[in-house]
Short mmCIF file of C-alpha atoms and ligand atoms in Angstrom, two decimals:
data_model
loop_
_atom_site.label_atom_id
_atom_site.label_comp_id
_atom_site.label_asym_id
_atom_site.label_seq_id
_atom_site.Cartn_x
_atom_site.Cartn_y
_atom_site.Cartn_z
CA MET X 872 -0.10 -0.09 -0.15
CA PRO X 873 1.56 3.26 -0.60
CA ASN X 874 1.55 6.04 1.35
CA ALA X 875 -0.97 3.96 3.32
CA ASP X 876 -1.49 5.47 6.65
CA HIS X 877 0.51 2.97 8.78
CA ASN X 878 -0.66 5.16 12.12
CA GLU X 879 -4.74 5.07 11.18
CA ILE X 880 -4.58 1.71 9.77
CA LEU X 881 -3.57 0.45 13.25
CA PHE X 882 -5.85 2.32 14.78
CA GLU X 883 -9.22 0.46 12.72
CA ARG X 884 -7.60 -2.30 13.73
CA ALA X 885 -7.36 -1.59 17.40
CA ARG X 886 -11.03 0.11 17.94
CA ALA X 887 -12.18 -3.34 16.92
CA VAL X 888 -10.60 -4.65 19.76
CA ILE X 889 -10.15 -2.41 22.77
CA PRO X 890 -12.60 0.21 23.87
CA GLY X 891 -11.52 3.45 21.96
CA GLY X 892 -8.46 2.06 20.62
CA VAL X 893 -6.84 3.37 23.26
CA ASN X 894 -5.45 1.46 26.87
CA SER X 895 -5.69 5.12 29.16
CA PRO X 896 -7.67 7.51 27.46
CA VAL X 897 -5.98 11.12 26.71
CA ARG X 898 -3.46 8.61 24.18
CA ALA X 899 -6.67 9.13 21.71
CA PHE X 900 -6.27 11.98 20.44
CA LYS X 901 -10.13 13.33 20.99
CA ALA X 902 -9.15 15.95 22.76
CA VAL X 903 -7.13 17.62 20.26
CA GLY X 904 -8.89 15.64 17.15
CA GLY X 905 -6.67 13.70 14.53
CA THR X 906 -5.01 9.82 14.63
CA PRO X 907 -2.84 8.94 17.45
CA ARG X 908 0.25 7.88 16.21
CA PHE X 909 1.49 4.02 17.09
CA ILE X 910 4.85 4.37 18.32
CA ARG X 911 7.17 1.65 16.95
CA ARG X 912 10.17 2.22 19.23
CA ALA X 913 11.71 4.81 21.27
CA GLU X 914 15.76 5.59 21.82
CA GLY X 915 17.14 8.44 23.28
CA ALA X 916 14.55 11.83 23.20
CA TYR X 917 12.89 10.44 19.86
CA PHE X 918 10.46 8.07 18.97
CA TRP X 919 9.11 7.12 16.03
CA ASP X 920 4.92 6.18 14.70
CA ALA X 921 3.90 3.47 12.52
CA ASN X 922 4.98 4.81 9.19
CA ASP X 923 8.49 5.06 10.87
CA LYS X 924 8.38 9.19 11.43
CA ARG X 925 10.44 10.07 13.95
CA TYR X 926 9.69 12.41 16.89
CA ILE X 927 11.38 14.59 19.32
CA ASP X 928 9.73 13.14 22.35
CA TYR X 929 8.14 15.35 25.23
CA ILE X 930 5.73 13.08 27.29
CA GLY X 931 8.81 10.94 28.55
CA SER X 932 5.58 7.75 29.13
CA TRP X 933 3.90 11.05 30.91
CA GLY X 934 7.33 11.57 33.56
CA PRO X 935 9.17 8.06 33.51
CA MET X 936 11.93 8.50 31.15
CA ILE X 937 13.71 11.22 32.67
CA LEU X 938 16.60 9.27 31.15
CA GLY X 939 15.47 9.51 27.92
CA HIS X 940 15.00 6.45 25.72
CA GLY X 941 17.02 3.14 26.24
CA HIS X 942 19.31 4.50 28.49
CA PRO X 943 22.75 1.93 28.16
CA ALA X 944 22.50 0.86 32.13
CA VAL X 945 19.27 0.66 32.47
CA VAL X 946 19.02 -1.61 29.80
CA GLU X 947 21.71 -3.88 31.80
CA ALA X 948 20.08 -4.07 34.40
CA VAL X 949 17.27 -5.13 32.92
CA GLN X 950 18.47 -7.49 30.86
CA LYS X 951 20.46 -8.81 33.58
CA ALA X 952 17.40 -8.96 35.58
CA VAL X 953 14.82 -10.90 32.69
CA LEU X 954 17.46 -13.62 32.62
CA GLU X 955 17.06 -14.30 36.19
CA GLY X 956 12.98 -14.55 36.32
CA PHE X 957 10.55 -12.52 36.00
CA SER X 958 8.58 -13.22 39.10
CA TYR X 959 8.58 -14.98 42.71
CA GLY X 960 6.14 -13.56 44.13
CA ALA X 961 8.46 -14.03 47.58
CA PRO X 962 10.70 -11.38 48.51
CA THR X 963 13.92 -10.52 47.34
CA GLU X 964 17.45 -8.54 48.10
CA ARG X 965 16.16 -5.91 45.21
CA GLU X 966 13.18 -4.95 46.57
CA ILE X 967 15.49 -4.11 49.78
CA GLU X 968 17.96 -1.98 48.07
CA LEU X 969 15.32 -0.01 45.77
CA ALA X 970 13.68 0.84 49.23
CA GLU X 971 17.12 1.86 50.49
CA ALA X 972 17.65 4.15 47.42
CA ILE X 973 13.99 5.91 47.76
CA LEU X 974 14.19 6.16 51.41
CA ALA X 975 17.70 7.58 51.46
CA LEU X 976 16.41 10.44 49.06
CA VAL X 977 13.28 11.07 51.03
CA PRO X 978 13.62 12.01 54.24
CA SER X 979 10.24 12.64 55.04
CA MET X 980 9.95 8.38 54.36
CA GLU X 981 11.09 6.57 56.96
CA MET X 982 9.51 3.12 55.36
CA VAL X 983 8.31 2.37 51.68
CA ARG X 984 6.02 -0.25 49.94
CA LEU X 985 5.99 -1.17 46.71
CA VAL X 986 3.41 -1.32 44.33
CA SER X 987 2.50 -1.49 40.32
CA SER X 988 0.61 1.56 39.94
CA GLY X 989 0.50 5.48 40.93
CA THR X 990 -3.66 4.43 40.71
CA GLU X 991 -2.39 1.77 43.82
CA ALA X 992 -0.53 3.88 45.28
CA ALA X 993 -2.70 6.78 45.67
CA MET X 994 -4.97 4.50 46.33
CA SER X 995 -3.73 2.42 49.38
CA ALA X 996 -2.07 5.69 50.98
CA LEU X 997 -5.71 7.07 50.94
CA ARG X 998 -6.86 3.64 53.30
CA LEU X 999 -3.63 3.93 55.61
CA ALA X 1000 -4.83 7.76 56.36
CA ARG X 1001 -7.89 6.47 57.37
CA GLY X 1002 -6.88 3.51 59.15
CA ALA X 1003 -4.24 5.66 60.95
CA THR X 1004 -6.47 8.28 61.71
CA GLY X 1005 -10.09 6.53 62.57
CA ARG X 1006 -12.01 9.27 60.95
CA LYS X 1007 -14.19 8.91 57.05
CA HIS X 1008 -13.62 12.85 55.63
CA ILE X 1009 -10.96 13.31 52.60
CA ILE X 1010 -9.72 16.74 51.10
CA LYS X 1011 -8.50 17.31 47.28
CA PHE X 1012 -8.35 19.65 44.49
CA GLU X 1013 -9.36 20.61 42.00
CA GLY X 1014 -7.47 19.58 39.38
CA CYS X 1015 -5.38 17.75 40.49
CA TYR X 1016 -4.93 13.62 39.46
CA HIS X 1017 -4.59 11.19 42.04
CA GLY X 1018 -5.47 7.64 39.59
CA HIS X 1019 -8.15 6.07 39.21
CA ALA X 1020 -9.74 5.10 42.98
CA ASP X 1021 -13.39 5.38 43.57
CA ALA X 1022 -13.55 8.07 46.00
CA LEU X 1023 -10.42 10.57 44.42
CA LEU X 1024 -12.71 10.53 40.49
CA VAL X 1025 -14.19 13.67 42.43
CA LYS X 1026 -15.86 17.24 41.26
CA ALA X 1027 -17.01 20.19 43.65
CA GLY X 1028 -20.22 19.61 44.93
CA SER X 1029 -22.76 22.97 45.51
CA GLY X 1030 -20.37 24.19 48.70
CA LEU X 1031 -18.15 23.75 51.54
CA ALA X 1032 -20.60 21.81 53.51
CA THR X 1033 -22.05 19.53 50.67
CA PHE X 1034 -19.64 17.04 49.59
CA GLY X 1035 -18.18 15.66 46.36
CA HIS X 1036 -20.15 14.65 43.58
CA PRO X 1037 -19.05 11.76 41.28
CA THR X 1038 -16.83 12.55 38.10
CA SER X 1039 -17.48 9.12 36.32
CA ALA X 1040 -19.81 6.35 35.17
CA GLY X 1041 -20.16 3.94 38.35
CA VAL X 1042 -18.58 5.88 41.01
CA PRO X 1043 -21.95 5.90 43.42
CA PRO X 1044 -22.28 8.73 45.26
CA GLU X 1045 -21.90 7.49 48.89
CA VAL X 1046 -18.25 6.63 48.10
CA THR X 1047 -17.44 9.96 46.90
CA GLN X 1048 -19.42 11.28 49.99
CA HIS X 1049 -16.13 11.67 52.09
CA THR X 1050 -14.92 13.64 49.23
CA LEU X 1051 -14.09 17.41 49.93
CA VAL X 1052 -12.26 19.09 46.70
CA LEU X 1053 -11.32 22.66 46.84
CA GLU X 1054 -10.16 25.24 44.60
CA TYR X 1055 -6.33 25.35 44.54
CA ASN X 1056 -4.26 27.76 45.71
CA ASN X 1057 -7.40 29.24 47.79
CA ILE X 1058 -6.07 30.23 50.66
CA ALA X 1059 -9.69 30.84 52.69
CA GLN X 1060 -11.79 28.24 51.33
CA LEU X 1061 -8.97 25.45 52.44
CA GLU X 1062 -9.13 27.70 56.23
CA GLU X 1063 -13.26 27.02 56.10
CA ALA X 1064 -12.95 23.59 55.06
CA PHE X 1065 -10.66 22.59 58.38
CA ALA X 1066 -13.08 25.38 60.15
CA LEU X 1067 -16.26 22.87 59.06
CA HIS X 1068 -14.75 19.64 59.25
CA GLY X 1069 -11.75 19.35 60.78
CA ASN X 1070 -11.61 17.01 63.36
CA ASP X 1071 -13.37 14.39 60.25
CA ILE X 1072 -10.38 14.98 58.29
CA ALA X 1073 -8.49 11.94 57.70
CA CYS X 1074 -6.34 13.21 54.97
CA LEU X 1075 -5.19 15.95 52.58
CA MET X 1076 -3.87 14.80 49.13
CA ILE X 1077 -2.01 16.80 46.87
CA GLU X 1078 -0.02 17.35 44.43
CA ALA X 1079 1.96 20.57 45.14
CA ILE X 1080 3.68 21.04 41.64
CA ALA X 1081 0.39 19.91 39.87
CA GLY X 1082 0.90 18.63 36.34
CA ASN X 1083 -2.09 17.24 35.88
CA MET X 1084 -3.51 20.69 34.67
CA ASN X 1085 -1.29 21.48 33.07
CA PHE X 1086 1.93 23.07 35.51
CA VAL X 1087 0.40 24.89 38.42
CA ARG X 1088 2.85 25.44 41.22
CA ALA X 1089 1.65 25.46 44.84
CA THR X 1090 2.35 28.59 46.15
CA PRO X 1091 4.40 28.82 49.33
CA GLU X 1092 2.56 30.09 51.54
CA PHE X 1093 -0.13 27.33 50.39
CA ALA X 1094 1.77 24.71 50.72
CA ALA X 1095 2.65 25.94 54.26
CA ARG X 1096 -0.97 26.62 54.90
CA CYS X 1097 -1.91 23.19 54.17
CA ARG X 1098 1.36 21.76 56.28
CA ALA X 1099 -0.21 24.16 59.18
CA LEU X 1100 -3.72 23.39 59.07
CA CYS X 1101 -3.29 19.45 58.64
CA THR X 1102 -0.79 19.93 62.04
CA GLN X 1103 -3.92 21.82 63.78
CA HIS X 1104 -6.46 19.24 62.83
CA GLY X 1105 -4.81 15.94 63.32
CA ALA X 1106 -5.29 15.87 59.91
CA LEU X 1107 -1.80 13.71 57.71
CA LEU X 1108 -0.85 14.88 54.58
CA VAL X 1109 -0.59 13.29 51.51
CA PHE X 1110 1.76 15.18 49.01
CA ASP X 1111 1.53 12.97 45.99
CA GLU X 1112 4.19 12.77 43.78
CA VAL X 1113 3.58 10.39 41.10
CA MET X 1114 4.13 13.50 38.84
CA SER X 1115 6.74 15.42 40.58
CA GLY X 1116 8.24 12.92 42.06
CA PHE X 1117 12.15 12.83 40.75
CA ARG X 1118 10.95 14.45 37.93
CA VAL X 1119 11.43 18.42 39.57
CA GLY X 1120 14.19 17.52 41.73
CA LEU X 1121 16.22 14.43 42.90
CA HIS X 1122 14.16 15.01 46.27
CA GLY X 1123 10.76 15.41 44.82
CA ALA X 1124 7.93 18.98 45.13
CA GLN X 1125 8.51 18.49 49.47
CA GLY X 1126 12.13 19.51 48.30
CA VAL X 1127 11.20 21.93 45.88
CA LEU X 1128 9.11 23.70 48.67
CA GLY X 1129 10.92 22.66 52.10
CA ILE X 1130 8.01 20.98 52.84
CA THR X 1131 7.45 18.22 55.06
CA PRO X 1132 4.54 16.06 53.90
CA ASP X 1133 3.13 12.86 56.36
CA LEU X 1134 3.06 10.85 53.33
CA THR X 1135 3.84 10.71 50.26
CA VAL X 1136 2.85 8.49 46.90
CA LEU X 1137 5.61 8.14 44.47
CA GLY X 1138 5.45 6.65 40.75
CA LYS X 1139 6.46 7.43 36.93
CA VAL X 1140 10.20 8.15 37.59
CA ILE X 1141 11.18 4.79 40.38
CA GLY X 1142 9.80 2.77 37.65
CA GLY X 1143 12.06 4.05 34.94
CA GLY X 1144 9.42 2.92 32.80
CA MET X 1145 8.08 -0.10 34.49
CA PRO X 1146 4.99 -0.51 36.07
CA LEU X 1147 6.20 0.26 39.58
CA ALA X 1148 4.63 2.95 42.35
CA ALA X 1149 4.99 3.20 45.59
CA PHE X 1150 4.13 4.94 49.15
CA GLY X 1151 5.36 5.50 52.02
CA GLY X 1152 5.60 7.68 55.15
CA PRO X 1153 7.08 7.68 59.32
CA ARG X 1154 7.37 4.34 60.37
CA ALA X 1155 4.75 4.22 62.84
CA ILE X 1156 2.24 4.75 60.74
CA MET X 1157 3.65 2.36 57.75
CA GLU X 1158 3.61 -0.37 60.78
CA GLN X 1159 -0.62 0.56 60.26
CA LEU X 1160 0.06 -1.94 57.28
CA ALA X 1161 -0.38 -5.54 56.65
CA PRO X 1162 1.13 -7.66 57.65
CA LEU X 1163 1.94 -5.60 61.24
CA GLY X 1164 -1.08 -3.60 60.89
CA PRO X 1165 -4.91 -3.87 60.09
CA VAL X 1166 -5.45 -1.53 56.69
CA TYR X 1167 -4.84 -4.34 54.24
CA GLN X 1168 -3.53 -4.25 51.37
CA ALA X 1169 -1.49 -6.36 48.88
CA GLY X 1170 0.02 -6.63 44.88
CA THR X 1171 0.89 -10.31 42.85
CA LEU X 1172 3.51 -8.09 40.91
CA SER X 1173 4.07 -6.03 44.14
CA GLY X 1174 8.48 -5.46 43.91
CA ASN X 1175 8.16 -7.25 40.68
CA PRO X 1176 12.31 -8.55 39.80
CA VAL X 1177 12.56 -6.58 36.58
CA ALA X 1178 11.01 -3.52 37.79
CA THR X 1179 13.06 -2.73 40.60
CA ALA X 1180 16.38 -3.24 38.47
CA CYS X 1181 14.58 -0.84 35.92
CA GLY X 1182 14.40 2.08 39.01
CA LEU X 1183 17.06 0.94 40.85
CA ALA X 1184 18.84 2.21 37.83
CA THR X 1185 17.11 4.27 36.82
CA LEU X 1186 17.71 6.24 40.41
CA LYS X 1187 21.32 5.63 40.39
CA GLU X 1188 21.78 7.87 37.53
CA ILE X 1189 19.85 11.04 38.42
CA ALA X 1190 21.45 11.38 42.35
CA ARG X 1191 25.06 11.23 39.91
CA PRO X 1192 25.88 14.85 41.11
CA GLY X 1193 25.08 17.29 38.55
CA PHE X 1194 22.15 16.06 37.35
CA TYR X 1195 19.55 18.16 38.01
CA GLU X 1196 21.28 21.03 37.07
CA ALA X 1197 22.14 20.13 33.26
CA LEU X 1198 18.06 18.36 33.35
CA SER X 1199 16.59 22.37 34.69
CA LYS X 1200 19.33 24.61 32.71
CA LYS X 1201 17.76 22.50 29.34
CA THR X 1202 13.91 22.81 30.50
CA ARG X 1203 14.82 26.39 31.11
CA THR X 1204 16.37 26.84 27.93
CA LEU X 1205 13.37 25.54 25.91
CA VAL X 1206 10.71 27.00 28.09
CA GLU X 1207 12.78 30.38 27.48
CA GLY X 1208 12.65 30.34 23.77
CA LEU X 1209 9.13 28.88 23.35
CA LYS X 1210 8.50 32.30 25.44
CA ALA X 1211 10.74 34.40 22.58
CA ALA X 1212 9.50 33.27 20.65
CA ALA X 1213 5.74 33.65 21.16
CA ALA X 1214 6.28 36.97 21.84
CA ALA X 1215 8.49 37.90 18.49
CA GLU X 1216 5.50 36.94 16.91
CA GLY X 1217 3.18 38.65 19.46
CA GLN X 1218 1.34 35.66 21.00
CA PRO X 1219 0.04 36.18 24.20
CA PHE X 1220 1.73 33.12 26.29
CA ASN X 1221 3.71 32.28 29.69
CA ALA X 1222 5.33 29.19 30.45
CA ASP X 1223 7.21 27.98 34.45
CA SER X 1224 8.69 24.93 34.21
CA GLU X 1225 10.66 22.94 37.16
CA GLY X 1226 14.14 19.66 36.81
CA GLY X 1227 12.50 18.02 34.02
CA MET X 1228 8.82 19.49 33.84
CA PHE X 1229 7.50 22.46 32.53
CA GLY X 1230 4.30 23.68 31.28
CA PHE X 1231 2.82 26.47 28.99
CA PHE X 1232 0.16 28.94 28.04
CA LEU X 1233 -1.31 30.14 25.91
CA MET X 1234 -1.61 32.98 28.40
CA ASP X 1235 -0.16 36.43 29.95
CA GLU X 1236 -0.49 34.46 33.38
CA LEU X 1237 1.06 31.91 34.69
CA PRO X 1238 -2.74 30.17 35.99
CA GLN X 1239 -3.03 29.05 40.03
CA ASN X 1240 -5.96 27.09 39.22
CA TYR X 1241 -7.85 24.90 37.72
CA THR X 1242 -10.61 26.99 36.14
CA THR X 1243 -8.19 29.50 34.63
CA VAL X 1244 -6.00 26.61 32.98
CA MET X 1245 -9.43 25.29 30.92
CA THR X 1246 -10.13 29.21 29.69
CA THR X 1247 -6.50 28.33 27.16
CA ASP X 1248 -8.03 28.59 23.78
CA ASN X 1249 -9.00 25.19 22.84
CA ALA X 1250 -8.51 26.06 18.85
CA LYS X 1251 -4.87 28.12 19.59
CA PHE X 1252 -3.77 25.04 21.30
CA ASN X 1253 -4.96 22.19 18.90
CA ALA X 1254 -3.31 24.30 15.94
CA LEU X 1255 0.12 24.43 18.24
CA PHE X 1256 -0.20 20.87 19.01
CA HIS X 1257 -1.30 19.35 15.71
CA GLY X 1258 2.00 22.31 13.77
CA LEU X 1259 4.36 20.81 16.35
CA LEU X 1260 3.09 17.09 15.74
CA ASP X 1261 3.41 17.59 11.43
CA ARG X 1262 7.25 19.31 12.38
CA GLY X 1263 8.11 15.85 13.76
CA VAL X 1264 7.81 17.46 17.89
CA TYR X 1265 5.56 15.53 20.64
CA ILE X 1266 3.82 17.08 23.45
CA ALA X 1267 0.83 15.76 25.21
CA PRO X 1268 -2.39 15.92 23.41
CA ALA X 1269 -4.34 17.66 26.01
CA LEU X 1270 -3.66 21.43 27.14
CA TYR X 1271 -4.53 20.09 30.65
CA GLU X 1272 -0.92 18.17 30.30
CA ALA X 1273 2.48 19.19 31.68
CA GLY X 1274 5.39 18.37 29.64
CA PHE X 1275 8.10 16.50 30.10
CA VAL X 1276 12.40 16.89 28.99
CA SER X 1277 14.76 14.25 29.60
CA ALA X 1278 18.61 14.29 29.69
CA ALA X 1279 19.60 12.57 25.70
CA HIS X 1280 17.61 15.81 24.30
CA SER X 1281 19.68 18.19 22.37
CA ASP X 1282 20.72 21.13 22.28
CA ASP X 1283 19.81 21.33 19.06
CA ASP X 1284 16.21 19.13 19.62
CA ILE X 1285 15.56 22.21 21.88
CA ALA X 1286 16.30 24.52 19.23
CA ALA X 1287 14.54 22.78 16.60
CA THR X 1288 11.57 22.34 18.82
CA ILE X 1289 11.54 25.79 19.31
CA GLU X 1290 11.74 26.95 15.65
CA ALA X 1291 8.79 24.17 15.45
CA ALA X 1292 6.36 26.77 17.99
CA ARG X 1293 7.75 29.92 16.41
CA GLN X 1294 6.41 28.92 12.68
CA ILE X 1295 3.43 27.78 14.32
CA PHE X 1296 3.17 31.21 16.62
CA LYS X 1297 3.80 33.15 12.95
CA ALA X 1298 0.67 30.65 11.29
CA LEU X 1299 -1.60 31.94 14.29
CA PRO X 1300 -4.40 34.44 14.74
CA PRO X 1301 -2.59 37.16 16.45
CA ARG X 1302 -3.97 38.35 19.69
C1 PLP O 701 0.55 9.00 37.09
C2 PLP O 701 -0.08 10.44 37.80
C3 PLP O 701 -1.30 8.87 39.03
C4 PLP O 701 -1.52 7.71 38.20
O1 PLP O 701 -0.71 6.56 38.44
P1 PLP O 701 -0.78 6.20 37.49
O2 PLP O 701 0.00 5.23 37.46
O3 PLP O 701 -0.96 6.12 36.03
O4 PLP O 701 -2.23 4.88 37.83
C5 PLP O 701 -1.21 9.95 40.46
N1 PLP O 701 -1.29 10.87 41.28
C6 PLP O 701 -0.35 11.56 39.68
C7 PLP O 701 0.44 13.06 40.37
C8 PLP O 701 -0.35 11.23 38.32
O5 PLP O 701 0.52 12.35 38.13
#
């Protein structure tokens, strides 16, 4: 078939056997339209689709590929592990090594439990928080994503005395009736919620540097208020660092903000691209977990020997001196270049980054919450997305997602990306 679009052919085949043709919704390009690219292989900062077209990859599997694809030391570790067996269902020394490596880098954690996905880790941390405090209510923030556990698929109710409504079919209102959804960075609302419900709140869960409403930071004042109110009311502060952990810096968002949470949820980078996640915190809380305590949690593939090999090898590379300095510099070069290109072409634009994570916005000010992020001009974003895609630059196919730079991205990759964006800015209708 000359000129056949192999992505289109695969998409059609996929749709016949997989709902929507994808195994995770954002991959379907529903927000931006067009045909999802089916990826055949990846190397360094690039991946290639079914037509063998090359893209500079700015999603990095939504965060994990911080070293780029196929880093030799990681590949070697995984190859070695595979030859020793895929899974045992019995403990291994490598799980201890990974636990020790994580604890050494995240001082707020004294113990850690390994699981297989961020969803599982966040869900388990929530159960642990409820079990440890004996309380029911939880606080989350609009625009923060903590995986797809029932109690966390919630949007705000009509007032602070009313709790959240499910955002997914199949979640009974009874399951979300203890979840309070607040506006990110809104200190007055946070204080009001604690004043009303403080003694019943088991935990406050937050992405302290959020990557699921594009890239939005908790202000230092807001993060400090979260910490203080949790302490004052005996609620646990849970930092969901599935995305920010080992991504914004070697010590996560808690390191950047200088705030110590009670529980930390990790994922993405700690698996280096393999299914691996974790949650942890102080010994006294973690010892509430089975088999020591009454809070049940388990997993057939938890601490999988191939996944832990991949995670360990990845952590070893990112812990090298200067790693984050170099990565941050690269990401800042990209963000500053995009800002300059937009300014030169008269487009409203702003952008921010921390470590290897960034966000850009087709607006003048950096948004502080989800509602503002969602005022983005959709048509303009889609034009930018498809323009970049045509030019071989793959950014997240939705305006509410963050972007990721890896150690494998070269100065030339960054420069090519900025130039591609400049061409598109030039063609977009001016402000
Ligand atoms: C990705 C993500 C999750 C869910 O992780 P999965 O591995 O996709 O289940 C949870 N929390 C945050 C902050 C995330 O970015």
